[in-house]
Coordinates of N, CA and C and ligand atoms in Angstrom, one line a residue:
X1 N 1.6 -10.8 23.0 CA 2.9 -11.3 22.4 C 3.4 -10.7 21.5
X2 N 4.3 -10.7 20.9 CA 4.4 -9.3 20.0 C 5.3 -10.3 18.3
X3 N 4.6 -10.6 18.1 CA 4.8 -11.3 16.1 C 5.8 -10.6 15.7
X4 N 7.4 -10.8 15.8 CA 8.7 -10.3 15.0 C 8.4 -10.4 13.5
X5 N 8.7 -9.1 13.3 CA 8.9 -8.7 11.8 C 9.3 -9.8 10.8
X6 N 9.5 -10.2 9.6 CA 10.1 -10.6 8.7 C 10.5 -10.2 7.5
X7 N 11.3 -11.1 7.1 CA 11.5 -10.8 5.4 C 12.5 -11.6 5.3
X8 N 11.8 -11.5 3.9 CA 13.2 -12.4 2.9 C 13.0 -11.9 1.2
X9 N 13.7 -12.7 0.7 CA 14.2 -11.6 -1.0 C 13.6 -11.8 -1.5
X10 N 12.9 -11.7 -2.9 CA 12.7 -12.0 -3.5 C 13.9 -11.6 -5.2
X11 N 14.3 -12.8 -5.9 CA 15.0 -11.7 -6.8 C 16.0 -10.7 -6.1
X12 N 16.0 -9.7 -6.3 CA 16.9 -8.9 -6.2 C 16.3 -7.6 -4.9
X13 N 14.9 -7.8 -4.7 CA 14.1 -6.8 -3.3 C 13.7 -7.4 -2.0
X14 N 13.9 -6.9 -1.0 CA 13.1 -7.3 0.1 C 12.3 -7.1 0.6
X15 N 11.5 -8.5 0.8 CA 9.8 -8.0 1.2 C 9.8 -8.1 2.3
X16 N 9.2 -6.9 3.2 CA 9.2 -7.5 5.1 C 7.7 -6.8 4.8
X17 N 7.6 -7.6 6.6 CA 6.1 -7.7 7.1 C 6.7 -6.9 8.2
X18 N 5.6 -5.2 8.7 CA 6.3 -5.2 10.3 C 4.5 -4.1 10.2
X19 N 4.6 -4.7 12.0 CA 3.9 -3.5 12.6 C 4.4 -1.9 12.9
X20 N 3.7 -1.3 12.1 CA 3.9 0.7 11.9 C 3.1 1.2 12.1
X21 N 2.8 2.6 12.1 CA 2.5 3.7 11.6 C 2.3 4.4 10.5
X22 N 2.1 3.4 9.1 CA 3.0 4.4 7.7 C 3.5 5.3 8.1
X23 N 2.5 7.0 8.6 CA 3.6 8.2 8.6 C 4.8 8.3 9.5
X24 N 5.2 7.3 10.1 CA 6.4 7.5 11.0 C 7.9 7.1 9.8
X25 N 7.0 6.3 9.0 CA 7.9 5.6 8.2 C 8.8 6.5 7.6
X26 N 10.4 6.6 7.9 CA 11.1 8.2 6.6 C 11.8 7.0 5.5
X27 N 11.0 6.8 4.4 CA 11.3 6.0 3.3 C 11.8 6.4 1.6
X28 N 10.5 6.3 0.4 CA 11.1 7.1 -0.6 C 9.9 7.6 -0.9
X29 N 8.7 6.5 -0.7 CA 7.6 6.6 -0.5 C 6.6 5.6 0.5
X30 N 5.3 6.3 1.0 CA 4.8 5.3 1.3 C 3.7 5.7 0.3
X31 N 2.1 4.2 0.4 CA 0.9 4.1 0.0 C 0.1 4.4 0.6
X32 N -0.7 5.4 0.1 CA -2.4 6.2 1.0 C -3.7 5.0 0.5
X33 N -4.0 4.6 0.9 CA -5.0 4.1 0.7 C -6.3 4.5 0.7
X34 N -6.3 5.2 -0.4 CA -7.6 6.7 -0.7 C -9.3 6.2 -1.7
X35 N -10.1 6.7 -1.9 CA -10.6 7.2 -2.6 C -10.6 8.2 -4.1
X36 N -11.9 7.7 -4.2 CA -11.7 8.1 -6.1 C -11.5 9.6 -6.1
X37 N -11.7 10.5 -5.3 CA -11.9 12.1 -5.8 C -10.1 12.9 -5.1
X38 N -9.5 11.8 -4.3 CA -8.0 11.9 -3.9 C -7.9 13.1 -2.9
X39 N -9.3 13.3 -2.4 CA -9.3 15.0 -1.7 C -9.7 13.9 0.2
X40 N -9.1 13.1 0.8 CA -8.8 12.6 2.0 C -10.1 12.1 2.3
X41 N -9.2 11.5 3.4 CA -10.9 10.9 4.0 C -10.6 10.1 5.5
X42 N -10.5 9.0 5.9 CA -10.7 9.1 7.1 C -9.3 7.9 7.5
X43 N -9.0 7.0 8.2 CA -8.7 6.0 7.9 C -7.1 6.6 7.9
X44 N -6.1 5.9 6.8 CA -4.9 5.7 6.5 C -4.8 7.3 5.8
X45 N -5.3 7.3 4.8 CA -5.7 8.6 4.5 C -6.1 9.6 5.2
X46 N -6.6 9.6 6.2 CA -6.7 10.8 6.9 C -5.2 10.9 7.8
X47 N -4.9 10.2 8.2 CA -3.5 10.0 8.8 C -2.0 10.4 8.2
X48 N -2.1 10.2 6.6 CA -1.4 10.9 6.0 C -1.2 12.0 5.7
X49 N -2.4 12.8 5.8 CA -3.1 13.7 5.2 C -2.6 14.8 6.4
X50 N -2.8 14.2 7.5 CA -3.0 15.3 8.6 C -1.7 15.5 9.1
X51 N -0.2 13.9 8.4 CA 0.7 14.7 9.3 C 1.7 15.3 8.1
X52 N 1.3 15.2 6.2 CA 1.9 15.7 5.2 C 1.7 17.3 5.2
X53 N 0.2 18.1 6.0 CA 0.3 19.1 5.9 C -1.1 19.4 5.1
X54 N -1.7 20.5 4.5 CA -2.3 21.2 3.9 C -1.9 20.9 2.3
X55 N -0.6 21.2 2.1 CA -0.3 21.3 0.7 C -0.2 19.9 -0.2
X56 N -0.1 18.2 0.3 CA -1.0 17.4 -0.3 C -2.2 17.4 -0.9
X57 N -2.6 17.9 0.2 CA -4.1 18.3 -0.5 C -4.3 19.2 -1.6
X58 N -3.1 20.3 -1.3 CA -3.2 20.9 -2.8 C -2.9 20.3 -3.5
X59 N -1.7 19.0 -4.0 CA -1.2 18.6 -5.2 C -2.3 18.2 -5.1
X60 N -3.2 16.5 -4.3 CA -4.4 15.8 -5.1 C -4.7 16.3 -5.3
X61 N -5.6 17.8 -5.7 CA -6.6 18.1 -6.7 C -6.6 19.0 -7.8
X62 N -5.1 19.0 -8.2 CA -4.3 18.9 -9.4 C -4.3 17.5 -10.3
X63 N -4.7 16.3 -9.5 CA -4.5 15.1 -10.5 C -5.9 14.6 -10.7
X64 N -7.3 15.4 -10.7 CA -8.1 14.8 -11.3 C -8.6 13.6 -11.2
X65 N -8.5 13.3 -9.2 CA -8.8 11.8 -8.7 C -8.4 10.7 -9.7
X66 N -8.2 9.6 -8.6 CA -8.1 7.6 -9.1 C -9.2 7.1 -9.3
X67 N -9.2 7.0 -10.5 CA -9.6 5.0 -11.0 C -9.7 4.1 -9.3
X68 N -10.2 3.6 -9.0 CA -10.7 2.3 -8.7 C -9.6 1.3 -9.6
X69 N -8.1 0.5 -8.2 CA -7.2 -0.3 -9.0 C -6.1 0.4 -10.1
X70 N -6.1 2.5 -10.3 CA -5.1 3.1 -10.5 C -4.3 3.4 -9.6
X71 N -3.1 4.0 -9.7 CA -2.5 5.1 -8.2 C -1.7 5.9 -9.0
X72 N -1.3 6.9 -8.5 CA -0.9 8.5 -8.2 C 0.4 8.3 -7.3
X73 N 1.0 9.3 -7.9 CA 2.4 9.7 -7.0 C 2.0 11.9 -6.7
X74 N 2.4 11.5 -5.3 CA 2.7 13.0 -5.1 C 4.8 13.3 -4.6
X75 N 4.6 14.8 -3.6 CA 5.2 14.5 -2.9 C 4.7 14.5 -1.5
X76 N 6.1 14.0 -0.5 CA 5.2 13.8 0.8 C 4.8 15.0 2.1
X77 N 5.6 15.9 0.8 CA 5.3 17.3 2.0 C 6.0 17.3 3.9
X78 N 4.9 17.0 5.2 CA 5.9 17.4 6.4 C 5.5 16.3 6.5
X79 N 5.6 14.5 5.6 CA 5.4 13.0 6.3 C 7.1 13.1 6.2
X80 N 7.9 12.2 6.5 CA 9.2 11.6 6.3 C 9.1 10.7 5.4
X81 N 8.2 10.3 4.6 CA 8.7 9.8 4.0 C 9.0 10.8 2.5
X82 N 9.7 10.9 1.5 CA 9.4 12.1 0.6 C 8.4 11.9 -0.8
X83 N 8.2 10.8 -0.5 CA 6.8 10.4 -1.8 C 5.4 10.2 -1.3
X84 N 4.0 10.2 -1.5 CA 3.3 8.8 -1.2 C 2.6 8.8 -2.8
X85 N 2.3 7.9 -3.0 CA 2.0 7.0 -3.9 C 0.6 6.6 -3.8
X86 N -1.0 7.4 -3.8 CA -2.1 6.7 -3.8 C -3.3 6.1 -4.9
X87 N -3.5 5.0 -4.0 CA -4.3 3.9 -4.6 C -5.7 4.0 -4.2
X88 N -6.3 3.6 -5.2 CA -8.1 3.5 -5.3 C -7.8 2.0 -4.5
X89 N -8.4 1.4 -3.5 CA -9.1 0.1 -3.6 C -10.4 -0.7 -3.7
X90 N -10.7 -1.4 -3.9 CA -12.0 -1.7 -4.3 C -12.6 -1.8 -2.8
X91 N -14.0 -1.4 -3.2 CA -15.6 -2.0 -1.9 C -15.5 -3.1 -1.6
X92 N -15.5 -3.7 -0.7 CA -16.3 -5.2 -1.1 C -17.1 -5.7 -1.4
X93 N -17.8 -5.8 -2.5 CA -19.0 -6.9 -2.3 C -19.1 -7.6 -2.3
X94 N -18.8 -8.5 -1.1 CA -19.0 -10.0 -1.2 C -18.1 -10.9 -2.4
X95 N -17.3 -10.0 -3.4 CA -16.3 -11.0 -4.0 C -17.0 -11.5 -5.3
X96 N -18.2 -11.1 -5.3 CA -18.4 -11.8 -7.0 C -18.6 -10.0 -8.3
X97 N -17.8 -9.6 -7.7 CA -18.0 -7.7 -8.6 C -16.3 -7.8 -8.7
X98 N -15.4 -8.1 -8.9 CA -14.2 -8.3 -9.7 C -13.2 -7.7 -8.6
X99 N -13.5 -7.6 -7.0 CA -13.0 -7.0 -6.4 C -11.4 -7.0 -5.8
X100 N -11.1 -9.1 -6.5 CA -9.7 -9.4 -6.0 C -9.0 -9.0 -6.8
X101 N -9.2 -8.5 -8.5 CA -8.9 -8.5 -9.5 C -8.1 -6.3 -9.6
X102 N -9.2 -6.5 -8.9 CA -9.2 -4.3 -8.8 C -8.3 -4.8 -7.9
X103 N -7.6 -5.5 -6.5 CA -7.4 -5.4 -5.6 C -5.5 -5.7 -6.1
X104 N -5.7 -7.2 -6.9 CA -3.6 -7.1 -7.9 C -3.5 -5.3 -8.4
X105 N -4.9 -4.9 -8.7 CA -4.2 -3.6 -9.5 C -4.1 -3.3 -8.9
X106 N -4.0 -3.1 -7.7 CA -3.8 -1.9 -7.0 C -2.3 -2.1 -6.9
X107 N -2.4 -3.1 -6.3 CA -0.3 -3.2 -5.9 C 0.4 -3.5 -7.0
X108 N -0.5 -4.0 -8.1 CA 0.7 -4.0 -10.0 C 1.0 -2.6 -10.0
X109 N 0.1 -1.5 -9.9 CA -0.1 -0.2 -10.2 C 1.1 0.6 -9.3
X110 N 1.0 0.1 -8.4 CA 1.8 1.1 -6.7 C 2.7 0.5 -7.5
X111 N 3.8 -0.7 -7.2 CA 4.3 -1.0 -7.5 C 5.4 -0.5 -9.6
X112 N 4.4 -0.2 -10.1 CA 5.0 0.4 -11.2 C 5.0 1.5 -11.8
X113 N 4.3 2.1 -10.7 CA 4.7 3.5 -10.4 C 6.0 3.9 -9.8
X114 N 6.3 3.2 -8.4 CA 7.2 3.2 -7.6 C 8.9 3.0 -9.0
X115 N 8.7 2.0 -9.2 CA 9.7 1.4 -10.5 C 9.9 3.0 -11.4
X116 N 9.0 3.3 -12.1 CA 8.7 4.3 -12.8 C 9.7 6.0 -12.0
X117 N 9.4 5.5 -11.0 CA 10.1 6.6 -10.3 C 10.7 7.0 -9.9
X118 N 11.7 6.0 -9.9 CA 12.6 5.9 -9.2 C 13.1 5.6 -7.7
X119 N 11.4 5.1 -6.8 CA 11.2 5.2 -6.1 C 12.2 3.2 -5.4
X120 N 13.1 3.5 -4.7 CA 13.5 2.3 -4.3 C 13.0 1.8 -2.5
X121 N 13.0 2.7 -2.0 CA 12.2 2.0 -0.7 C 10.8 2.6 -0.5
X122 N 10.2 1.8 0.0 CA 8.1 1.2 0.0 C 7.8 1.3 0.9
X123 N 6.3 1.5 1.8 CA 5.6 0.9 2.8 C 4.5 0.7 2.2
X124 N 3.8 -0.3 1.9 CA 2.0 -0.3 2.1 C 1.6 -0.6 3.2
X125 N 0.3 0.2 3.0 CA -0.4 0.2 4.5 C -1.4 -2.0 3.8
X126 N -2.7 -2.0 4.2 CA -3.6 -3.5 3.5 C -4.1 -2.4 2.9
X127 N -4.2 -2.4 1.6 CA -5.4 -1.6 1.3 C -6.4 -2.7 1.5
X128 N -7.8 -2.3 1.1 CA -8.8 -2.3 1.2 C -9.9 -2.8 2.7
X129 N -8.9 -2.8 3.5 CA -9.1 -3.8 4.6 C -9.4 -3.5 5.4
X130 N -9.9 -1.9 5.6 CA -10.3 -1.0 6.9 C -12.0 -1.0 6.3
X131 N -12.1 0.4 6.2 CA -13.6 1.2 6.0 C -14.9 0.4 4.7
X132 N -13.0 -0.5 4.0 CA -14.3 -0.7 2.0 C -13.9 -2.0 2.6
X133 N -13.5 -2.7 3.8 CA -14.4 -4.1 4.4 C -14.1 -5.3 3.4
X134 N -12.7 -5.1 3.2 CA -12.2 -6.7 2.3 C -11.6 -7.6 3.4
X135 N -11.7 -8.9 2.9 CA -11.6 -9.3 3.8 C -9.7 -9.6 4.3
X136 N -9.4 -9.3 5.9 CA -8.0 -9.7 5.1 C -7.2 -10.5 4.8
X137 N -7.9 -11.0 5.2 CA -6.9 -12.9 4.8 C -6.6 -12.8 3.5
X138 N -8.1 -13.3 2.0 CA -7.7 -13.0 0.9 C -7.3 -11.6 0.9
X139 N -7.1 -10.2 1.0 CA -6.4 -9.2 0.8 C -4.6 -9.4 1.3
X140 N -4.7 -10.3 2.4 CA -3.0 -10.3 2.1 C -2.5 -11.2 2.3
X141 N -3.1 -12.3 1.2 CA -2.6 -13.1 -0.3 C -2.4 -12.7 -1.4
X142 N -3.7 -11.6 -2.0 CA -3.2 -11.1 -3.1 C -2.4 -10.5 -2.6
X143 N -2.3 -9.3 -2.0 CA -0.8 -8.5 -1.8 C 0.3 -8.8 -1.2
X144 N 1.0 -10.0 -1.4 CA 2.0 -10.3 -1.2 C 2.5 -11.2 -2.4
X145 N 1.6 -11.3 -2.5 CA 1.9 -12.4 -4.3 C 2.0 -11.8 -5.6
X146 N 1.0 -10.3 -5.1 CA 0.6 -9.4 -6.7 C 2.5 -9.2 -6.5
X147 N 2.4 -8.7 -5.2 CA 4.3 -7.7 -5.6 C 5.4 -8.7 -6.1
X148 N 5.5 -10.2 -4.7 CA 6.1 -11.2 -5.7 C 6.0 -11.1 -6.9
X149 N 5.8 -11.4 -7.8 CA 5.0 -12.1 -9.0 C 5.7 -10.5 -10.0
X150 N 6.3 -9.7 -9.8 CA 6.2 -7.9 -10.5 C 6.7 -7.9 -11.5
X151 N 6.7 -8.1 -12.4 CA 8.1 -8.1 -13.9 C 9.0 -7.3 -13.5
X152 N 8.6 -5.8 -12.6 CA 10.0 -4.5 -12.3 C 10.0 -4.3 -11.1
X153 N 9.4 -5.9 -10.3 CA 10.0 -5.1 -9.1 C 11.3 -5.0 -8.7
X154 N 12.4 -5.6 -9.5 CA 14.1 -5.8 -9.7 C 13.9 -4.1 -9.0
X155 N 13.5 -3.1 -10.0 CA 13.6 -1.9 -9.5 C 13.4 -1.5 -8.2
X156 N 12.5 -2.3 -7.0 CA 12.2 -1.1 -6.1 C 13.3 -2.2 -5.0
X157 N 14.5 -1.3 -3.8 CA 15.3 -2.7 -3.4 C 14.5 -3.1 -2.2
X158 N 13.3 -2.4 -1.2 CA 12.1 -3.5 -0.5 C 11.3 -2.6 -0.1
X159 N 10.5 -3.7 0.0 CA 9.1 -3.2 0.0 C 8.6 -3.6 1.2
X160 N 8.2 -3.0 1.9 CA 7.6 -3.3 4.0 C 5.3 -3.3 3.3
X161 N 5.3 -4.3 3.8 CA 3.6 -4.1 4.1 C 3.3 -4.0 6.1
X162 N 3.3 -2.7 5.6 CA 3.1 -2.1 6.5 C 1.7 -2.4 7.9
X163 N 2.0 -3.0 8.1 CA 1.0 -3.9 9.0 C 0.7 -2.9 10.6
X164 N -1.6 -2.9 10.2 CA -2.0 -2.0 11.6 C -2.6 -2.7 12.8
X165 N -0.9 -3.9 12.9 CA -2.0 -4.4 13.6 C -1.3 -5.9 13.9
X166 N -1.6 -6.5 15.1 CA -0.9 -8.0 15.1 C -1.5 -9.3 14.2
X167 N -3.1 -8.7 14.0 CA -3.6 -10.2 12.9 C -2.8 -9.9 11.5
X168 N -3.2 -8.7 10.8 CA -2.8 -7.6 9.7 C -1.3 -8.2 9.6
X169 N -0.3 -8.5 10.2 CA 1.0 -8.7 10.8 C 1.1 -10.2 10.4
X170 N 0.1 -10.6 11.2 CA 0.8 -12.7 11.4 C 0.0 -13.2 9.7
X171 N -0.6 -12.3 9.5 CA -1.4 -12.8 8.1 C -0.4 -12.3 7.0
X172 N 0.1 -11.1 7.0 CA 1.1 -11.0 5.7 C 2.1 -11.8 6.0
X173 N 2.7 -11.9 7.2 CA 4.0 -13.1 7.6 C 3.9 -14.0 7.5
X174 N 2.9 -14.3 7.6 CA 2.3 -16.3 6.7 C 2.6 -16.5 4.9
X175 N 1.6 -15.3 4.3 CA 1.9 -15.5 3.3 C 3.2 -15.0 2.7
X176 N 3.9 -14.4 3.3 CA 5.6 -13.5 2.8 C 6.2 -15.3 2.9
X177 N 6.4 -15.5 4.2 CA 7.2 -17.6 5.1 C 6.5 -18.3 3.6
X178 N 4.5 -18.0 3.2 CA 4.7 -18.6 1.8 C 4.8 -19.3 0.5
X179 N 6.0 -17.7 0.1 CA 6.0 -17.7 -1.1 C 6.7 -18.6 -1.3
X180 N 7.4 -18.7 -2.9 CA 7.9 -20.7 -2.6 C 9.7 -19.5 -2.7
Ligands
APR1 N1 -0.3 3.2 9.4 C1 -0.9 2.0 8.2 N2 -2.4 1.4 8.0 C2 -2.9 2.2 8.3 C3 -3.4 3.2 9.3 C4 -1.5 3.7 9.7 N3 -1.5 4.7 9.8 N4 -4.1 3.8 10.1 C5 -5.0 2.7 9.4 N5 -3.8 1.8 8.9 C6 -5.1 0.5 8.5 C7 -6.2 0.3 8.7 O1 -6.2 -0.3 9.9 C8 -6.3 -1.0 7.1 O2 -5.4 -2.1 7.7 O3 -4.9 0.1 6.6 C9 -5.4 -0.6 6.0 C10 -6.5 -0.1 5.4 O4 -7.9 0.9 6.1 P1 -8.4 2.5 5.6 O5 -7.7 3.6 6.4 O6 -9.6 2.3 6.2 O7 -8.7 2.0 4.2 P2 -9.6 1.3 3.6 O8 -10.5 0.0 3.6 O9 -8.8 1.6 2.0 O10 -10.2 2.1 2.7 C11 -10.9 3.3 1.5 O11 -10.9 4.7 3.7 O12 -9.8 7.0 5.1 C12 -10.9 6.1 3.8 O13 -10.5 7.9 1.9 C13 -11.1 7.0 2.0 O14 -12.8 5.9 1.1 C14 -11.3 5.7 1.3 C15 -11.5 4.4 2.5

């Protein structure tokens, strides 16, 4: 059974959740769930680097890494997306190590970097919920609420929560539906 994507408007921004491979999306920017080295990895990081080609890694090498909770922008190279916004989510250590706040910081910084670079259409994967082990339901709530509450959100016309599977889609869909 496939779950229909969902879309609703917050202010002047459309928030939607879809099930897709983020490397296929032709948007102004896609977000990468990277590590602090910014030198590639597995998961969505590996997929983005594989599709973007070696020039992405070459540009990442010039950025001097990225702290957990921060975000940095590069070109998209061979990706259909024009830009990649790399962010580093927290590793889940049980919830007592500031993980929630660090994950929220990722989403805040991603929207701030998008707004600051004229990005109007943006897709974000479920940061930290794969290799970094963050509980998917808890992460979806943080993701949707942090984006919806962002004071610069109006600068971005559409934010797509790009889910890699039905469970993640169902979670993000539920959080979008539950927005006030
Ligand atoms: N498109 C969209 N989402 C994807 C894709 C894809 N092509 N591939 C994986 N995902 C999803 C995963 O299913 C998960 O829901 O992205 C989410 C984040 O998972 P990871 O990619 O494992 O990222 P994360 O949990 O943040 O761990 C980051 O993994 O790849 C390394 O270098 C990376 O060290 C860093 C760590």
